[in-house]
Coordinates of C-alpha atoms and ligand atoms in Angstrom, one line a residue:
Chain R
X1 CA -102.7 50.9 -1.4
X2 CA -105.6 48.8 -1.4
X3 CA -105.4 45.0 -1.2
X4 CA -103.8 42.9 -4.2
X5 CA -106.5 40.8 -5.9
X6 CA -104.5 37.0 -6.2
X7 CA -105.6 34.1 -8.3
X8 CA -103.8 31.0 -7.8
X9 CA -103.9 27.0 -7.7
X10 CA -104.2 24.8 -4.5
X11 CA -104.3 21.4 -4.2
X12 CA -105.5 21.7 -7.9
X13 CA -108.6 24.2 -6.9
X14 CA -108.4 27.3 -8.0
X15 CA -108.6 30.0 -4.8
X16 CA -109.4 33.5 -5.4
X17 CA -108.2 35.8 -2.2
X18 CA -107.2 39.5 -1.4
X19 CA -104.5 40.8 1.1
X20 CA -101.9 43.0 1.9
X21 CA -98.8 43.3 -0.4
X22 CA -96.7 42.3 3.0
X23 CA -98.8 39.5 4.0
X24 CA -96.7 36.0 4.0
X25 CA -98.2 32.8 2.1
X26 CA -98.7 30.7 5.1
X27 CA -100.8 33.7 6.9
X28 CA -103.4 33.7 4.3
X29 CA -103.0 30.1 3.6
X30 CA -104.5 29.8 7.5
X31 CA -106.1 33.0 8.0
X32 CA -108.0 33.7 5.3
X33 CA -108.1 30.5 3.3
X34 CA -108.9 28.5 6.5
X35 CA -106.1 26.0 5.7
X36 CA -104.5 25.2 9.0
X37 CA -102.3 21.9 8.2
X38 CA -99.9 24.3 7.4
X39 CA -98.6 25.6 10.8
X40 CA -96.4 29.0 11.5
X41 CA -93.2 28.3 14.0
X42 CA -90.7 30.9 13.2
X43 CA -92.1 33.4 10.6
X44 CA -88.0 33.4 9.8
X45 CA -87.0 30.1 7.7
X46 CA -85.6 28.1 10.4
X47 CA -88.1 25.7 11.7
X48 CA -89.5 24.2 8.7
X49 CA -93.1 24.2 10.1
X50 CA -94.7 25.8 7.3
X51 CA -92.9 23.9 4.0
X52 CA -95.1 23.9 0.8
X53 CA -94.3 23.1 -2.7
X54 CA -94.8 26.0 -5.1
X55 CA -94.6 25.4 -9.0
X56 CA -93.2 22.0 -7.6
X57 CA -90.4 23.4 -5.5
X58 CA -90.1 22.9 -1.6
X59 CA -90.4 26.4 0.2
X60 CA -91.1 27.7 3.3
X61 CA -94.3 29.5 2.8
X62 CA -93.7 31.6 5.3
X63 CA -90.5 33.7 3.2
X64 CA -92.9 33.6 0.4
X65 CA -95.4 36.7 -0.1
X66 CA -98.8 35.5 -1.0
X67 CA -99.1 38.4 -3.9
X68 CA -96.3 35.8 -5.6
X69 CA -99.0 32.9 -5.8
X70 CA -100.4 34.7 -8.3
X71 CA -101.0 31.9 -11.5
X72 CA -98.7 29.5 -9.6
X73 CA -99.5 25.4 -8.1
X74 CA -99.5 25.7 -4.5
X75 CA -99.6 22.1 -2.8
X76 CA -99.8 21.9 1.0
X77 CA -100.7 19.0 3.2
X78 CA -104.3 19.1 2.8
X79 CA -103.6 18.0 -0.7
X80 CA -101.5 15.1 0.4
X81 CA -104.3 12.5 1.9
X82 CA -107.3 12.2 3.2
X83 CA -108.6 10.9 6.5
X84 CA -109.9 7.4 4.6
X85 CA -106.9 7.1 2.2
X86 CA -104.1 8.2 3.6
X87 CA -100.2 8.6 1.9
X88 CA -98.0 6.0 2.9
X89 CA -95.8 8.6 5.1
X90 CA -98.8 9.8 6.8
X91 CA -99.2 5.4 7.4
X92 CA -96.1 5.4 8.6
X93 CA -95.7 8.1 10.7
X94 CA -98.5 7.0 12.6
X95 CA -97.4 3.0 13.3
X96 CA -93.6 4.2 14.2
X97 CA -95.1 7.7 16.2
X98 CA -93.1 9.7 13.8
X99 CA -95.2 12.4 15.8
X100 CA -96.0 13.6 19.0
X101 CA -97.5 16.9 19.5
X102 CA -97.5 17.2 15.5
X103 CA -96.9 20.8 14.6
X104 CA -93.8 19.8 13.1
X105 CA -95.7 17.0 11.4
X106 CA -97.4 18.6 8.5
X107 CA -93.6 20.3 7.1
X108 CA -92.3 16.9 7.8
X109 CA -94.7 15.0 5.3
X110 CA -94.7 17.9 2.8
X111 CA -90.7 18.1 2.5
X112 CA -90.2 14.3 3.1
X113 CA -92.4 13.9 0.3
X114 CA -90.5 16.2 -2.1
X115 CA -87.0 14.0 -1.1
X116 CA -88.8 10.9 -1.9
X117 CA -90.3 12.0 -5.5
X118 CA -86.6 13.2 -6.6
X119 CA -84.9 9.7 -4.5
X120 CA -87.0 6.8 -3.6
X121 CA -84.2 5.4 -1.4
X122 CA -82.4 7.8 0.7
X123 CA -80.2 6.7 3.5
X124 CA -80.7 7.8 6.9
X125 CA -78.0 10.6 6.1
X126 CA -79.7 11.6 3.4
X127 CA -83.2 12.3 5.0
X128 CA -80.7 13.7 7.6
X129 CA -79.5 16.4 5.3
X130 CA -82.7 17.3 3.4
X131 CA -85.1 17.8 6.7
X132 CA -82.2 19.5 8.4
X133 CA -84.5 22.7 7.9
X134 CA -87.5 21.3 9.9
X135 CA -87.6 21.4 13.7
X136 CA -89.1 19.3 15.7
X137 CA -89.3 19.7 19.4
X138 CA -90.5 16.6 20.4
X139 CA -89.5 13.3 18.5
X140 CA -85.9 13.9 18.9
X141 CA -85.9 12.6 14.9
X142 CA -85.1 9.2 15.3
X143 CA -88.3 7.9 14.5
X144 CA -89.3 10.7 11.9
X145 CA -86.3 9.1 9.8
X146 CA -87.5 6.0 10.2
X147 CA -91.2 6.4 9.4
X148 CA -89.8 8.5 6.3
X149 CA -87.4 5.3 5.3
X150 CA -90.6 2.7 6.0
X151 CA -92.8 4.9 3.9
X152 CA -90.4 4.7 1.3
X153 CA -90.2 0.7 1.3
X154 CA -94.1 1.0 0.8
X155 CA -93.8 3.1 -1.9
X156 CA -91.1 1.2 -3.9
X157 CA -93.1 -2.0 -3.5
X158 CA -95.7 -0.1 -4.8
Chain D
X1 CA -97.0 49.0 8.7
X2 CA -98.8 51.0 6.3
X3 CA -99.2 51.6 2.6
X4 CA -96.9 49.3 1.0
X5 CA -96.8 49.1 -2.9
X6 CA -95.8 45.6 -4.6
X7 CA -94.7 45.8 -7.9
X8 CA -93.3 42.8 -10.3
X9 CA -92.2 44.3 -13.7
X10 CA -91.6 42.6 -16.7
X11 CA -88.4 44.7 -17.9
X12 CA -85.3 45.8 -16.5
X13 CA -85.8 49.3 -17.0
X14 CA -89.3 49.3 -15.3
X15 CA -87.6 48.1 -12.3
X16 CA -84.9 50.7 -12.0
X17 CA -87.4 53.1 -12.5
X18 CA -89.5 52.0 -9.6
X19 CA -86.6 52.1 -7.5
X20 CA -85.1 55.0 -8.4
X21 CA -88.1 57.3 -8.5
X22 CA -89.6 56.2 -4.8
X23 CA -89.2 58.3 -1.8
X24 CA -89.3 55.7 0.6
X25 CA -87.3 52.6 1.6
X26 CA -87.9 50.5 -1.7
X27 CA -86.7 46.9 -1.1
X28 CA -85.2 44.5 -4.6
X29 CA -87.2 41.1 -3.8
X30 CA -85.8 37.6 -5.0
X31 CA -85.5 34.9 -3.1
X32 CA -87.0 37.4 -0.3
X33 CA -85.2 34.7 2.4
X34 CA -84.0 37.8 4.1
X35 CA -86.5 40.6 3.1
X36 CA -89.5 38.6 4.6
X37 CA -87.8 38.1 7.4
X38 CA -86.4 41.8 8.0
X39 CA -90.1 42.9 7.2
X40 CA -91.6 39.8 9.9
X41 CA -89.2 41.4 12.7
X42 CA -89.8 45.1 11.7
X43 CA -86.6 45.8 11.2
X44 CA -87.3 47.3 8.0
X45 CA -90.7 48.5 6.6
X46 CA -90.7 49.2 3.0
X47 CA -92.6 51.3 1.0
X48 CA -92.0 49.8 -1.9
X49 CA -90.9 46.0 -2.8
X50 CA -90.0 45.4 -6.3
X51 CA -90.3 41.6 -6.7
X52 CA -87.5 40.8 -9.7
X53 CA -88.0 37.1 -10.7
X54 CA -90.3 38.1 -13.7
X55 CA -87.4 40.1 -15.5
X56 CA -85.9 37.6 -18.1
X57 CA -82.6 38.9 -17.5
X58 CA -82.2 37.9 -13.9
X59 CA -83.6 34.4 -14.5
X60 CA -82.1 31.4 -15.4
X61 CA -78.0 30.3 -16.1
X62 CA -76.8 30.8 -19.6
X63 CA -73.4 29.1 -20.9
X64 CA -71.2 30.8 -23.7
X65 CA -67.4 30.0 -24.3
X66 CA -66.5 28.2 -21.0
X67 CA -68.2 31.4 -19.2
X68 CA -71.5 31.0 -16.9
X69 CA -73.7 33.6 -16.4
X70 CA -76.5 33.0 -13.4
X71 CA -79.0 35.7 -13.5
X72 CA -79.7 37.0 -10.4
X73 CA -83.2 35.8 -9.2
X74 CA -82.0 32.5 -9.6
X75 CA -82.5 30.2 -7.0
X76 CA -79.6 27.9 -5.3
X77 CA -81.8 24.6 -6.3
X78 CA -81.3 25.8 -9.9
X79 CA -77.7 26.0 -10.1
X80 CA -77.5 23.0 -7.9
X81 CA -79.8 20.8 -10.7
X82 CA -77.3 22.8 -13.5
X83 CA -74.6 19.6 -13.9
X84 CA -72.2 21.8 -15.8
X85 CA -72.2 24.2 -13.7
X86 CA -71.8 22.2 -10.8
X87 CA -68.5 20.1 -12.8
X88 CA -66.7 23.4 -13.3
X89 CA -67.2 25.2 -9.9
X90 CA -67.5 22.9 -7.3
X91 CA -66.3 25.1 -5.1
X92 CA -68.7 27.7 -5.5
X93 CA -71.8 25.0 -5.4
X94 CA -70.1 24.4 -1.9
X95 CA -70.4 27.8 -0.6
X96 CA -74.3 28.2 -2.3
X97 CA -75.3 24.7 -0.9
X98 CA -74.8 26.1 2.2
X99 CA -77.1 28.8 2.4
X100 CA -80.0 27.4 4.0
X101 CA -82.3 24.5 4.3
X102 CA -83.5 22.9 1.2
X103 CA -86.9 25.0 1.5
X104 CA -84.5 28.5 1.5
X105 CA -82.3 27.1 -1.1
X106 CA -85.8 26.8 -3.2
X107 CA -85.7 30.6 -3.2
X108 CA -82.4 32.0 -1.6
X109 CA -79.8 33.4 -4.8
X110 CA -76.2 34.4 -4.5
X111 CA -76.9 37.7 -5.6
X112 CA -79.2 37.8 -2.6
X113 CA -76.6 36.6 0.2
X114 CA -73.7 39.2 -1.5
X115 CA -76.2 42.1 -1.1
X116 CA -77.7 41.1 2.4
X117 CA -73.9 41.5 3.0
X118 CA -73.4 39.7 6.1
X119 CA -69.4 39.0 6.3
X120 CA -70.3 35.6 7.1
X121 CA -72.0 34.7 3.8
X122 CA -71.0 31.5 2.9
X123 CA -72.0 31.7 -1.0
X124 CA -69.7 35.0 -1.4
X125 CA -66.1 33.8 -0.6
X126 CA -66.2 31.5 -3.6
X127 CA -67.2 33.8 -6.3
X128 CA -64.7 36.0 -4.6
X129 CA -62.0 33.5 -5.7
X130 CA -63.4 32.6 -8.7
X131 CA -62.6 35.7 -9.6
X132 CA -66.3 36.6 -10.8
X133 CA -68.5 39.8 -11.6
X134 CA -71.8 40.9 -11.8
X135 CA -73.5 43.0 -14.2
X136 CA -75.7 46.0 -12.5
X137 CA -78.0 48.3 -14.1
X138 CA -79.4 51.7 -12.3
X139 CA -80.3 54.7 -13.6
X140 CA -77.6 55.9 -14.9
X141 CA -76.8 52.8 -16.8
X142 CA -74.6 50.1 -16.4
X143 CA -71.4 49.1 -15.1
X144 CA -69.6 45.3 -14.4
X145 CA -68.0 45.2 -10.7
X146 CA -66.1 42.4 -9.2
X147 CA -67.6 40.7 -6.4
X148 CA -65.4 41.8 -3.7
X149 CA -65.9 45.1 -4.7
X150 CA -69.7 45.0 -3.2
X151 CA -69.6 44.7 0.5
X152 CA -68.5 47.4 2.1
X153 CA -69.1 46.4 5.3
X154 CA -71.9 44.4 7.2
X155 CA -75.4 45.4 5.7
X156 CA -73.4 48.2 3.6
X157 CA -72.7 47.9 -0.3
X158 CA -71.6 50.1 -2.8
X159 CA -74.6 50.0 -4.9
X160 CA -76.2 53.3 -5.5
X161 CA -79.9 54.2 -5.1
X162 CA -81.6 52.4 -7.9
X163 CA -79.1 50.1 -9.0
X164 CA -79.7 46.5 -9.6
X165 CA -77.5 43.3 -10.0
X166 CA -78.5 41.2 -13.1
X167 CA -76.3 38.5 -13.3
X168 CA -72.7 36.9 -12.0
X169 CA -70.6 35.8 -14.3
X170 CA -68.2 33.2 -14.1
X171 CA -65.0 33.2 -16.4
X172 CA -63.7 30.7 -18.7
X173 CA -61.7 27.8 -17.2
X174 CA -58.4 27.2 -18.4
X175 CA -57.6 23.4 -18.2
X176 CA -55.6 22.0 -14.7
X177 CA -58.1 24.1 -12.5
X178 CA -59.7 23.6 -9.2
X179 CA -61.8 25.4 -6.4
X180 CA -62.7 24.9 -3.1
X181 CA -64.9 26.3 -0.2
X182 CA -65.0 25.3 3.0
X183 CA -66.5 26.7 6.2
X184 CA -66.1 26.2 10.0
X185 CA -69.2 26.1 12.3
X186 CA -70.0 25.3 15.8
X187 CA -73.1 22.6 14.3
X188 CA -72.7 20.2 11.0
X189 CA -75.7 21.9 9.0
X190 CA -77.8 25.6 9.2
X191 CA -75.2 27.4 11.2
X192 CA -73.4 30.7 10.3
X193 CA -69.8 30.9 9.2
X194 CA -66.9 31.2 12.2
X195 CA -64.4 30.9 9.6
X196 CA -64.9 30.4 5.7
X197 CA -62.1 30.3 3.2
X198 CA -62.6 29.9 -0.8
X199 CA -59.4 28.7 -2.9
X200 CA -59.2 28.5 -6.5
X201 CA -56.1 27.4 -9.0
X202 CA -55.0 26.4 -11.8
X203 CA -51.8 24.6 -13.0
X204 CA -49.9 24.6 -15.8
X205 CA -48.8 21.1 -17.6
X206 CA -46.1 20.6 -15.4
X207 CA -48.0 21.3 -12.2
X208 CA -46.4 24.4 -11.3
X209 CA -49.6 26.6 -9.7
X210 CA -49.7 29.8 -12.4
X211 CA -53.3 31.3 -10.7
X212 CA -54.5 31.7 -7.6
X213 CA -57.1 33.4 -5.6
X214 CA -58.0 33.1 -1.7
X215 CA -61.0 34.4 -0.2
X216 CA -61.9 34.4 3.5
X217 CA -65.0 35.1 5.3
X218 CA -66.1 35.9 8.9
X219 CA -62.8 37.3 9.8
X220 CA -63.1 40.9 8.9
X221 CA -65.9 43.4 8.6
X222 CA -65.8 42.7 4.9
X223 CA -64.8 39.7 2.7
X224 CA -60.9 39.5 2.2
X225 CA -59.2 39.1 -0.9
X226 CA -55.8 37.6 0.3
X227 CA -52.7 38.3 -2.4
X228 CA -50.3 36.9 0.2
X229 CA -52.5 34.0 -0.1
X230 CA -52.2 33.9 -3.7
X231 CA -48.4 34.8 -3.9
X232 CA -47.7 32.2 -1.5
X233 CA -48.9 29.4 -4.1
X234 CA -48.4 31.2 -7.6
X235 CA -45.1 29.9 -8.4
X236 CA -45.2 26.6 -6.1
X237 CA -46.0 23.3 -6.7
X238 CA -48.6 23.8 -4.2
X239 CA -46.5 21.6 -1.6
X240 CA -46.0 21.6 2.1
X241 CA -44.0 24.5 2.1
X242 CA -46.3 26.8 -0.2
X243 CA -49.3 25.8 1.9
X244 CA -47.9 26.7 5.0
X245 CA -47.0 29.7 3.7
X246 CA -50.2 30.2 2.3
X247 CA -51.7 29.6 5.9
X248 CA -49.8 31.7 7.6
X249 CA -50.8 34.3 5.5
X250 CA -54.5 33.3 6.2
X251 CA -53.7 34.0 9.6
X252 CA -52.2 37.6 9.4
X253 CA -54.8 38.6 7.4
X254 CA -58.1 37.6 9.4
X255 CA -59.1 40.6 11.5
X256 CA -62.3 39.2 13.1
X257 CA -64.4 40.1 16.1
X258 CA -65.5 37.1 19.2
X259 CA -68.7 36.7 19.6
X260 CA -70.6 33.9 20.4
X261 CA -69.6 31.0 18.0
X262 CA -66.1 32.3 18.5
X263 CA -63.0 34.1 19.9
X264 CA -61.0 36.1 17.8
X265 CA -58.0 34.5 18.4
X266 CA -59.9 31.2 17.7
X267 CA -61.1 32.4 14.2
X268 CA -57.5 34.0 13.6
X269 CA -55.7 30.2 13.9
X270 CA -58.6 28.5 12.4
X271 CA -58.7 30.7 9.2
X272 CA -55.2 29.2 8.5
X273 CA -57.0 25.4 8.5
X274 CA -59.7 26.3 7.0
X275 CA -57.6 28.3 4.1
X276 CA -55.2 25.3 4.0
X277 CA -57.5 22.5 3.6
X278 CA -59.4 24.6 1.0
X279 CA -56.6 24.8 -0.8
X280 CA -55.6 20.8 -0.7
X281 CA -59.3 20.3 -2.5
X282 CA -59.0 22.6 -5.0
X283 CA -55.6 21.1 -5.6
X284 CA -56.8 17.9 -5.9
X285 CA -59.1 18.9 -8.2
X286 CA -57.2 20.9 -10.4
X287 CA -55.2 17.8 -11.1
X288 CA -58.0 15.7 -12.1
X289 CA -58.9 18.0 -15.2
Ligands
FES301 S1 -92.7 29.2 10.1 FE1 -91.7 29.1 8.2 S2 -89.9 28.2 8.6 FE2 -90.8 28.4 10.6
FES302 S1 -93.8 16.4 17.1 FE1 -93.8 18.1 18.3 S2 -92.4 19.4 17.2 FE2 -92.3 17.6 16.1

């Protein structure tokens, strides 16, 4: 069958791509749409690595098929900042080292980001529970949940 | 892998027809939290995958005389966000909120996690007890089956070739009911079922338990559907005595295997806590409506 021809929104632009009916979201995302942030750990839903919103949901983009972007609003972590004006998370997980090697780090933001826009206070168990499905080898999570809880200070102060 | 075809119709009946006139290995996609990840370890390789979350009747949670109807594309997070829902069956939101990470419960569906039919489905044992059925259409039209009726055995349901699951429906509550699920696991969060046990009752005025339905999982090739269970508390005023009963039961009826997250004999005494404390919820709850 030749390749499906998929229209879709990212980070409000609209991309144009083609590829195979198989192909996951997060392999074209970095393969043929040259957006890296979004890293790959598992291919199977279990490390979190590759969290995007879709149509304002949290997903792992690597369970999605990138045929289903078709007309949808794809946001991944290339949408979130930029290098001169960074989110508040992205502030904070730099000050606390809510990072180390970082390939965690993009999930992190994207689905710590979706927890703060539907609760701008969780508590520690909270965070806890909602990024239980992203891994992180390194941190040991302590200070991911406390860069997430700082960055939500900042963003109730406004 | 070669020559795969994606389709997403529209209508029900172009969807049975893709899958009932292909050769090959045609796969139903919803959530797709397990087909992606059967496809990324090559453990299957479709020729066809029928994605189903653009047919209106498998979208979406409808409410009509104390009944719920989820159709079956619908994601976990949607039925978690449905307050009414989640009021009437706690029990089964307890079983569906286990599923996955938020991320998988942004796709994952019920319907999904019955018909991936892994005994150890955590979503399943509660719709067991709560005594629901889905509505499947194939090619040679459609039929209503209750839930335990699916799995057959791990990966293996009785659907035939062609034959789709539209929606679960949930019956009417009468008042004085409660349900419960509760599961056992060697970690606190995205761990598989050792033991999982869904209890659901109602009681009359006087607090006498007049229904009741047990479920286990993990403890036998298939989901269980304990009467002893349920004969143990119909009758009772669920008190010590009926629950152990009811527990013991549990017990005798779990047939599981050991693996790694646990010995058969371990699963086969933990069924009866996990059956028992189910059942103290749902009490509990039945009382407060
Ligand atoms: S790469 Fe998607 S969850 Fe790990
Ligand atoms: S910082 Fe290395 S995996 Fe999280």
């Amino acid at each position: 069958m030749a390749k499906a021809h998929v229209t879709t929104t990212i980070n409000g632009d609209e991309y144009e791509f083609l590829c195979e009916p198989q192909q996951s979201l997060v392999d074209v995302l970095r393969n043929e749409l040259r957006l890296s942030g979004t890293k790959e750990g598992c291919s199977t839903g279990d490390c979190g690595a590759c969290s995007v919103m879709m149509d304002g949901r949290l997903v792992c983009s690597c369970l999605v098929l990138a045929v289903e972007a078709e007309g949808k609003e794809v946001e991944t972590i290339e949408g979130m900042g930029t290098a001169d004006d960074l989110h508040p998370l992205q502030k904070r997980f730099l000050e606390i080292n809510g990072l180390q090697c970082g390939i965690c780090t993009p999930g992190i933001l994207v689905a710590a980001k979706a927890l703060l826009e539907e609760n701008d206070n969780p508590t520690e168990s909270e965070i806890r529970y909602w990024l239980a499905g992203n891994l992180c080898r390194c941190t040991g999570y302590d200070k991911v949940i406390r860069s997430v809880q700082a960055a939500a200070e900042d963003m109730r102060k406004g | 892998m070669d020559q795969v075809r994606y389709e997403a119709p529209n209508s029900l009946d172009a969807a049975v027809g893709l899958l009932s006139g292909s050769d090959g290995m045609a796969k139903i996609f919803a959530g797709g939290t397990d087909v992606m990840v059967q496809i990324h370890s090559d453990l299957i390789e479709p020729d066809l995958i029928v994605n189903v979350k653009n047919i209106p009747e498998l979208t979406g949670i409808t409410h009509s005389n104390g009944s719920f109807t989820v159709g079956a594309a619908t994601p976990v997070v949607e039925m978690q966000e449905h307050k009414e829902f989640c009021k009437t069956w706690p029990g089964v939101i307890e079983g569906a909120e286990l599923i996955g990470s938020v991320q998988v419960k942004g796709r994952s569906t019920i319907v999904g996690n019955l018909c991936n039919a892994s005994p150890a489905a955590d979503s399943v044992p509660p719709c067991i007890a709560a005594g629901a059925t889905v509505r499947i259409v194939g090619p040679n039209g459609e039929r209503q089956a209750a839930v335990e009726d699916i799995v057959l055995g791990p990966r293996k349901t009785s659907l035939e070739k062609g034959e789709i699951i539209v929606s679960t429906t949930f019956p009417a509550r009468p008042p004085h009911s409660g349900d419960c699920y509760l599961r056992l696991t060697p970690r606190t969060e995205m761990d598989i079922a050792i033991v999982g046990a869904g209890v659901n009752l109602t009681l009359d005025d006087a607090g006498t338990c007049i229904a009741a339905r047990v479920s286990l999982g993990a403890v036998a090739p298939r989901f269980l559907l304990v009467k002893e269970c349920a004969d143990a508390l119909i009758g009772s005023k669920v008190d010590d005595e009926a629950l152990a009963a009811m527990a013991k039961a549990a017990s005798a009826a779990a047939d599981p295997i050991s693996d790694k997250r646990g010995t058969k004999e371990y699963r086969i005494k933990t069924a009866a806590v996990m059956a028992r404390r189910a059942a103290e919820k749902a009490l509990e709850r039945a009382r407060e409506n």
